[in-house]
Amino acid sequence: MKTLLKRSALLLALPISILANFSLPASADSTAGIILSTKCQGGYNINIWQNYTSGELLYRATNSNGNLSLGKGTKQATEGVRVYKFRNRNYEYWVWDGTLDNPQSGTLEVYKNNRLLMRQTCTKS
């Protein structure tokens, strides 16, 4: 029970500290178009943008606890589902664009040092 409580506290505190402490500037403006917009559990709003000229992928996450902006993302197709990946130091943010069963849903995954820290279900908005 004590271990479960500690893990629950970590899962709640970790996204807050990630969003508050590791925010990087990456601009999305009229030079970029939005290619994915999702609302995830935990109050996360995720937008993936692509620069019209360079093709650079940009990640924007907003939450009541703060904002996170990342650039230089990659896009892969895995079993017919696109996944957008962004890195910030030891953290990786994966945004799955749909699932095989439901193209209107998706998933946000946060990894630290290749270890899954958080997984949230999302819906396209």
GROMACS .gro file of C-alpha atoms in nm:
model
  125
    1MET     CA    1   0.000   0.000   0.000
    2LYS     CA    2   0.282   0.238   0.089
    3THR     CA    3   0.458   0.159  -0.241
    4LEU     CA    4   0.137   0.222  -0.434
    5LEU     CA    5   0.095   0.559  -0.262
    6LYS     CA    6   0.454   0.657  -0.346
    7ARG     CA    7   0.408   0.559  -0.712
    8SER     CA    8   0.083   0.754  -0.734
    9ALA     CA    9   0.249   1.061  -0.586
   10LEU     CA   10   0.538   1.025  -0.831
   11LEU     CA   11   0.305   0.997  -1.129
   12LEU     CA   12   0.125   1.314  -1.022
   13ALA     CA   13   0.437   1.513  -0.935
   14LEU     CA   14   0.652   1.408  -1.230
   15PRO     CA   15   0.450   1.569  -1.511
   16ILE     CA   16   0.424   1.887  -1.308
   17SER     CA   17   0.799   1.909  -1.259
   18ILE     CA   18   0.867   1.816  -1.621
   19LEU     CA   19   0.638   2.087  -1.751
   20ALA     CA   20   0.758   2.348  -1.501
   21ASN     CA   21   1.133   2.288  -1.516
   22PHE     CA   22   1.221   2.174  -1.866
   23SER     CA   23   1.037   2.415  -2.091
   24LEU     CA   24   1.231   2.498  -2.406
   25PRO     CA   25   1.153   2.773  -2.655
   26ALA     CA   26   1.040   2.654  -2.997
   27SER     CA   27   0.820   2.881  -3.198
   28ALA     CA   28   0.503   2.778  -3.378
   29ASP     CA   29   0.354   3.067  -3.568
   30SER     CA   30   0.236   3.146  -3.920
   31THR     CA   31   0.538   2.954  -4.055
   32ALA     CA   32   0.401   2.626  -3.915
   33GLY     CA   33   0.075   2.436  -3.949
   34ILE     CA   34  -0.087   2.216  -3.691
   35ILE     CA   35  -0.091   1.849  -3.788
   36LEU     CA   36  -0.226   1.693  -3.468
   37SER     CA   37  -0.429   1.829  -3.177
   38THR     CA   38  -0.525   1.608  -2.882
   39LYS     CA   39  -0.675   1.635  -2.536
   40CYS     CA   40  -0.532   1.383  -2.292
   41GLN     CA   41  -0.619   1.257  -1.946
   42GLY     CA   42  -0.472   1.466  -1.669
   43GLY     CA   43  -0.567   1.789  -1.848
   44TYR     CA   44  -0.291   1.778  -2.109
   45ASN     CA   45  -0.355   1.951  -2.441
   46ILE     CA   46  -0.100   1.841  -2.700
   47ASN     CA   47  -0.043   2.008  -3.037
   48ILE     CA   48   0.205   1.890  -3.298
   49TRP     CA   49   0.306   2.151  -3.556
   50GLN     CA   50   0.515   2.122  -3.871
   51ASN     CA   51   0.720   2.408  -4.013
   52TYR     CA   52   0.614   2.472  -4.373
   53THR     CA   53   0.966   2.544  -4.498
   54SER     CA   54   1.198   2.319  -4.299
   55GLY     CA   55   0.953   2.039  -4.211
   56GLU     CA   56   1.066   2.059  -3.846
   57LEU     CA   57   0.816   1.905  -3.603
   58LEU     CA   58   0.725   2.111  -3.295
   59TYR     CA   59   0.558   1.987  -2.975
   60ARG     CA   60   0.334   2.204  -2.755
   61ALA     CA   61   0.183   2.073  -2.432
   62THR     CA   62  -0.034   2.283  -2.207
   63ASN     CA   63  -0.163   2.190  -1.865
   64SER     CA   64  -0.288   2.381  -1.564
   65ASN     CA   65   0.060   2.329  -1.416
   66GLY     CA   66   0.254   2.482  -1.706
   67ASN     CA   67   0.355   2.459  -2.070
   68LEU     CA   68   0.619   2.262  -2.257
   69SER     CA   69   0.755   2.346  -2.603
   70LEU     CA   70   0.997   2.122  -2.789
   71GLY     CA   71   1.137   2.120  -3.140
   72LYS     CA   72   1.325   1.879  -3.365
   73GLY     CA   73   1.078   1.594  -3.339
   74THR     CA   74   1.062   1.284  -3.554
   75LYS     CA   75   0.769   1.099  -3.707
   76GLN     CA   76   0.747   0.723  -3.760
   77ALA     CA   77   0.476   0.487  -3.880
   78THR     CA   78   0.442   0.182  -3.657
   79GLU     CA   79   0.189  -0.082  -3.763
   80GLY     CA   80  -0.008   0.182  -3.953
   81VAL     CA   81  -0.015   0.431  -3.664
   82ARG     CA   82   0.199   0.747  -3.661
   83VAL     CA   83   0.407   0.826  -3.355
   84TYR     CA   84   0.573   1.164  -3.299
   85LYS     CA   85   0.882   1.161  -3.077
   86PHE     CA   86   1.049   1.454  -2.903
   87ARG     CA   87   1.349   1.462  -2.670
   88ASN     CA   88   1.435   1.695  -2.385
   89ARG     CA   89   1.754   1.591  -2.205
   90ASN     CA   90   1.681   1.249  -2.049
   91TYR     CA   91   1.309   1.270  -2.126
   92GLU     CA   92   1.128   1.151  -2.437
   93TYR     CA   93   0.770   1.239  -2.525
   94TRP     CA   94   0.584   1.008  -2.761
   95VAL     CA   95   0.247   1.109  -2.905
   96TRP     CA   96   0.061   0.827  -3.080
   97ASP     CA   97  -0.175   0.953  -3.352
   98GLY     CA   98  -0.462   0.705  -3.319
   99THR     CA   99  -0.473   0.334  -3.248
  100LEU     CA  100  -0.544   0.039  -3.474
  101ASP     CA  101  -0.890   0.008  -3.316
  102ASN     CA  102  -0.978   0.378  -3.304
  103PRO     CA  103  -0.814   0.641  -3.526
  104GLN     CA  104  -0.971   0.922  -3.317
  105SER     CA  105  -0.788   0.820  -3.000
  106GLY     CA  106  -0.420   0.822  -2.916
  107THR     CA  107  -0.169   0.806  -2.636
  108LEU     CA  108   0.086   1.034  -2.469
  109GLU     CA  109   0.386   0.850  -2.324
  110VAL     CA  110   0.670   1.006  -2.125
  111TYR     CA  111   0.999   0.822  -2.080
  112LYS     CA  112   1.303   0.903  -1.870
  113ASN     CA  113   1.624   0.719  -1.959
  114ASN     CA  114   1.418   0.477  -2.173
  115ARG     CA  115   1.188   0.391  -1.881
  116LEU     CA  116   0.815   0.458  -1.911
  117LEU     CA  117   0.706   0.715  -1.650
  118MET     CA  118   0.358   0.810  -1.767
  119ARG     CA  119   0.097   0.697  -2.017
  120GLN     CA  120  -0.220   0.899  -2.080
  121THR     CA  121  -0.510   0.822  -2.313
  122CYS     CA  122  -0.592   1.101  -2.559
  123THR     CA  123  -0.865   1.195  -2.805
  124LYS     CA  124  -0.821   1.407  -3.116
  125SER     CA  125  -0.973   1.751  -3.090
   0.00000   0.00000   0.00000
